[in-house]
């Protein structure tokens, strides 16, 4: 595949990841993701909004807003147990693998391009 076609593919992959990239680009959402990662070791089913407010020092509405953005970006999952909602990183079904593939492909492209341009 030539360079132009590879760039076109990278652009398409980048476009497919825009929502996830935007979601993780926010420092507040990054802190929520880190809290979810920390919480995974403590609670198997996930973390409730109240626990996230305590861990992030954000208001309940702010946490709920950011969780919605992360959920809409297909980065986290939610399970319901009665009236309680638990949020967790959904590694298997999330777009995290799309992001990984995008970054891997960018890395390969850069590596190949550097090899081509080396004397």
PDB file of C-alpha atoms in Angstrom:
ATOM      1  CA  UNK A   1       0.000   0.000   0.000  1.00  0.00           C
ATOM      2  CA  UNK A   2       1.433   3.393  -0.905  1.00  0.00           C
ATOM      3  CA  UNK A   3       1.869   6.314   1.473  1.00  0.00           C
ATOM      4  CA  UNK A   4      -1.186   8.217   0.252  1.00  0.00           C
ATOM      5  CA  UNK A   5      -3.484   5.216   0.792  1.00  0.00           C
ATOM      6  CA  UNK A   6      -2.048   4.625   4.272  1.00  0.00           C
ATOM      7  CA  UNK A   7      -2.652   8.262   5.192  1.00  0.00           C
ATOM      8  CA  UNK A   8      -6.228   7.958   3.944  1.00  0.00           C
ATOM      9  CA  UNK A   9      -6.722   4.877   6.133  1.00  0.00           C
ATOM     10  CA  UNK A  10      -5.225   6.656   9.149  1.00  0.00           C
ATOM     11  CA  UNK A  11      -7.566   9.595   8.566  1.00  0.00           C
ATOM     12  CA  UNK A  12     -10.555   7.224   8.487  1.00  0.00           C
ATOM     13  CA  UNK A  13      -9.417   5.517  11.702  1.00  0.00           C
ATOM     14  CA  UNK A  14      -8.834   8.895  13.344  1.00  0.00           C
ATOM     15  CA  UNK A  15     -12.333   9.978  12.324  1.00  0.00           C
ATOM     16  CA  UNK A  16     -13.802   6.791  13.822  1.00  0.00           C
ATOM     17  CA  UNK A  17     -12.028   7.565  17.125  1.00  0.00           C
ATOM     18  CA  UNK A  18     -12.913  11.259  17.378  1.00  0.00           C
ATOM     19  CA  UNK A  19     -15.603  10.834  20.024  1.00  0.00           C
ATOM     20  CA  UNK A  20     -13.341   8.708  22.227  1.00  0.00           C
ATOM     21  CA  UNK A  21     -10.394  11.071  21.734  1.00  0.00           C
ATOM     22  CA  UNK A  22     -12.545  14.052  22.689  1.00  0.00           C
ATOM     23  CA  UNK A  23     -13.849  12.225  25.746  1.00  0.00           C
ATOM     24  CA  UNK A  24     -10.415  11.293  27.076  1.00  0.00           C
ATOM     25  CA  UNK A  25      -8.983  14.714  26.212  1.00  0.00           C
ATOM     26  CA  UNK A  26     -10.691  16.283  29.212  1.00  0.00           C
ATOM     27  CA  UNK A  27      -8.713  16.195  32.484  1.00  0.00           C
ATOM     28  CA  UNK A  28     -11.852  15.741  34.567  1.00  0.00           C
ATOM     29  CA  UNK A  29     -12.857  12.684  32.563  1.00  0.00           C
ATOM     30  CA  UNK A  30      -9.313  11.388  32.865  1.00  0.00           C
ATOM     31  CA  UNK A  31      -9.636  11.624  36.653  1.00  0.00           C
ATOM     32  CA  UNK A  32     -12.946   9.741  36.477  1.00  0.00           C
ATOM     33  CA  UNK A  33     -11.306   7.027  34.354  1.00  0.00           C
ATOM     34  CA  UNK A  34      -8.477   6.768  36.899  1.00  0.00           C
ATOM     35  CA  UNK A  35     -11.048   6.508  39.705  1.00  0.00           C
ATOM     36  CA  UNK A  36     -12.802   3.740  37.781  1.00  0.00           C
ATOM     37  CA  UNK A  37      -9.487   1.926  37.349  1.00  0.00           C
ATOM     38  CA  UNK A  38      -8.747   2.249  41.074  1.00  0.00           C
ATOM     39  CA  UNK A  39     -12.282   1.170  41.909  1.00  0.00           C
ATOM     40  CA  UNK A  40     -12.045  -1.966  39.785  1.00  0.00           C
ATOM     41  CA  UNK A  41      -9.741  -3.513  42.358  1.00  0.00           C
ATOM     42  CA  UNK A  42     -12.111  -2.694  45.223  1.00  0.00           C
ATOM     43  CA  UNK A  43     -15.537  -3.454  43.761  1.00  0.00           C
ATOM     44  CA  UNK A  44     -16.156  -6.103  41.135  1.00  0.00           C
ATOM     45  CA  UNK A  45     -19.371  -4.638  39.748  1.00  0.00           C
ATOM     46  CA  UNK A  46     -18.125  -1.041  39.336  1.00  0.00           C
ATOM     47  CA  UNK A  47     -18.466   2.280  41.103  1.00  0.00           C
ATOM     48  CA  UNK A  48     -21.544   4.329  41.886  1.00  0.00           C
ATOM     49  CA  UNK A  49     -21.827   8.062  41.186  1.00  0.00           C
ATOM     50  CA  UNK A  50     -21.640   8.894  44.891  1.00  0.00           C
ATOM     51  CA  UNK A  51     -18.310   7.105  45.216  1.00  0.00           C
ATOM     52  CA  UNK A  52     -16.984   8.919  42.158  1.00  0.00           C
ATOM     53  CA  UNK A  53     -18.004  12.294  43.589  1.00  0.00           C
ATOM     54  CA  UNK A  54     -15.994  11.523  46.727  1.00  0.00           C
ATOM     55  CA  UNK A  55     -12.945  10.361  44.733  1.00  0.00           C
ATOM     56  CA  UNK A  56     -12.956  13.278  42.289  1.00  0.00           C
ATOM     57  CA  UNK A  57     -14.308  16.121  44.468  1.00  0.00           C
ATOM     58  CA  UNK A  58     -16.880  16.935  41.785  1.00  0.00           C
ATOM     59  CA  UNK A  59     -20.589  17.528  42.212  1.00  0.00           C
ATOM     60  CA  UNK A  60     -23.004  14.719  41.494  1.00  0.00           C
ATOM     61  CA  UNK A  61     -24.405  16.460  38.372  1.00  0.00           C
ATOM     62  CA  UNK A  62     -20.854  17.073  37.073  1.00  0.00           C
ATOM     63  CA  UNK A  63     -19.894  13.414  37.547  1.00  0.00           C
ATOM     64  CA  UNK A  64     -23.122  12.287  35.880  1.00  0.00           C
ATOM     65  CA  UNK A  65     -22.457  14.584  32.910  1.00  0.00           C
ATOM     66  CA  UNK A  66     -18.913  13.280  32.448  1.00  0.00           C
ATOM     67  CA  UNK A  67     -20.047   9.670  32.826  1.00  0.00           C
ATOM     68  CA  UNK A  68     -22.602  10.255  30.071  1.00  0.00           C
ATOM     69  CA  UNK A  69     -19.878  11.628  27.778  1.00  0.00           C
ATOM     70  CA  UNK A  70     -17.657   8.619  28.514  1.00  0.00           C
ATOM     71  CA  UNK A  71     -20.558   6.203  28.025  1.00  0.00           C
ATOM     72  CA  UNK A  72     -21.627   7.887  24.760  1.00  0.00           C
ATOM     73  CA  UNK A  73     -18.014   7.607  23.573  1.00  0.00           C
ATOM     74  CA  UNK A  74     -18.242   3.866  24.248  1.00  0.00           C
ATOM     75  CA  UNK A  75     -15.421   3.907  26.801  1.00  0.00           C
ATOM     76  CA  UNK A  76     -17.277   2.807  29.933  1.00  0.00           C
ATOM     77  CA  UNK A  77     -20.136   0.509  30.752  1.00  0.00           C
ATOM     78  CA  UNK A  78     -22.946   0.620  33.267  1.00  0.00           C
ATOM     79  CA  UNK A  79     -24.786  -2.135  35.073  1.00  0.00           C
ATOM     80  CA  UNK A  80     -27.965  -1.702  37.034  1.00  0.00           C
ATOM     81  CA  UNK A  81     -28.766  -3.559  40.215  1.00  0.00           C
ATOM     82  CA  UNK A  82     -32.232  -2.576  41.364  1.00  0.00           C
ATOM     83  CA  UNK A  83     -32.111   1.211  41.577  1.00  0.00           C
ATOM     84  CA  UNK A  84     -28.307   1.370  41.773  1.00  0.00           C
ATOM     85  CA  UNK A  85     -26.141   2.070  38.739  1.00  0.00           C
ATOM     86  CA  UNK A  86     -22.553   0.863  38.673  1.00  0.00           C
ATOM     87  CA  UNK A  87     -20.013   2.296  36.204  1.00  0.00           C
ATOM     88  CA  UNK A  88     -16.918   0.446  35.063  1.00  0.00           C
ATOM     89  CA  UNK A  89     -14.314   0.408  32.331  1.00  0.00           C
ATOM     90  CA  UNK A  90     -15.675  -1.847  29.629  1.00  0.00           C
ATOM     91  CA  UNK A  91     -12.349  -2.995  28.193  1.00  0.00           C
ATOM     92  CA  UNK A  92     -13.785  -5.820  26.095  1.00  0.00           C
ATOM     93  CA  UNK A  93     -16.603  -3.964  24.339  1.00  0.00           C
ATOM     94  CA  UNK A  94     -15.309  -0.391  24.422  1.00  0.00           C
ATOM     95  CA  UNK A  95     -13.577   1.680  21.771  1.00  0.00           C
ATOM     96  CA  UNK A  96     -10.301   1.431  23.674  1.00  0.00           C
ATOM     97  CA  UNK A  97      -9.139  -1.154  21.145  1.00  0.00           C
ATOM     98  CA  UNK A  98      -9.962   1.246  18.305  1.00  0.00           C
ATOM     99  CA  UNK A  99      -7.737   3.838  19.984  1.00  0.00           C
ATOM    100  CA  UNK A 100      -4.959   1.305  20.454  1.00  0.00           C
ATOM    101  CA  UNK A 101      -5.159   0.236  16.824  1.00  0.00           C
ATOM    102  CA  UNK A 102      -5.090   3.882  15.700  1.00  0.00           C
ATOM    103  CA  UNK A 103      -1.976   4.618  17.769  1.00  0.00           C
ATOM    104  CA  UNK A 104      -0.312   1.381  16.662  1.00  0.00           C
ATOM    105  CA  UNK A 105      -0.971   2.235  13.014  1.00  0.00           C
ATOM    106  CA  UNK A 106       0.340   5.771  13.482  1.00  0.00           C
ATOM    107  CA  UNK A 107       3.473   4.294  15.058  1.00  0.00           C
ATOM    108  CA  UNK A 108       3.940   1.867  12.162  1.00  0.00           C
ATOM    109  CA  UNK A 109       3.440   4.647   9.638  1.00  0.00           C
ATOM    110  CA  UNK A 110       6.003   6.876  11.357  1.00  0.00           C
ATOM    111  CA  UNK A 111       8.467   3.996  11.624  1.00  0.00           C
ATOM    112  CA  UNK A 112       8.042   3.091   7.937  1.00  0.00           C
ATOM    113  CA  UNK A 113       8.244   6.727   6.853  1.00  0.00           C
ATOM    114  CA  UNK A 114      11.447   7.246   8.843  1.00  0.00           C
ATOM    115  CA  UNK A 115      12.937   4.121   7.234  1.00  0.00           C
ATOM    116  CA  UNK A 116      12.035   5.443   3.773  1.00  0.00           C
ATOM    117  CA  UNK A 117      13.554   8.858   4.411  1.00  0.00           C
ATOM    118  CA  UNK A 118      16.782   7.602   6.020  1.00  0.00           C
ATOM    119  CA  UNK A 119      19.855   7.932   3.792  1.00  0.00           C
TER     120      UNK A 119
END
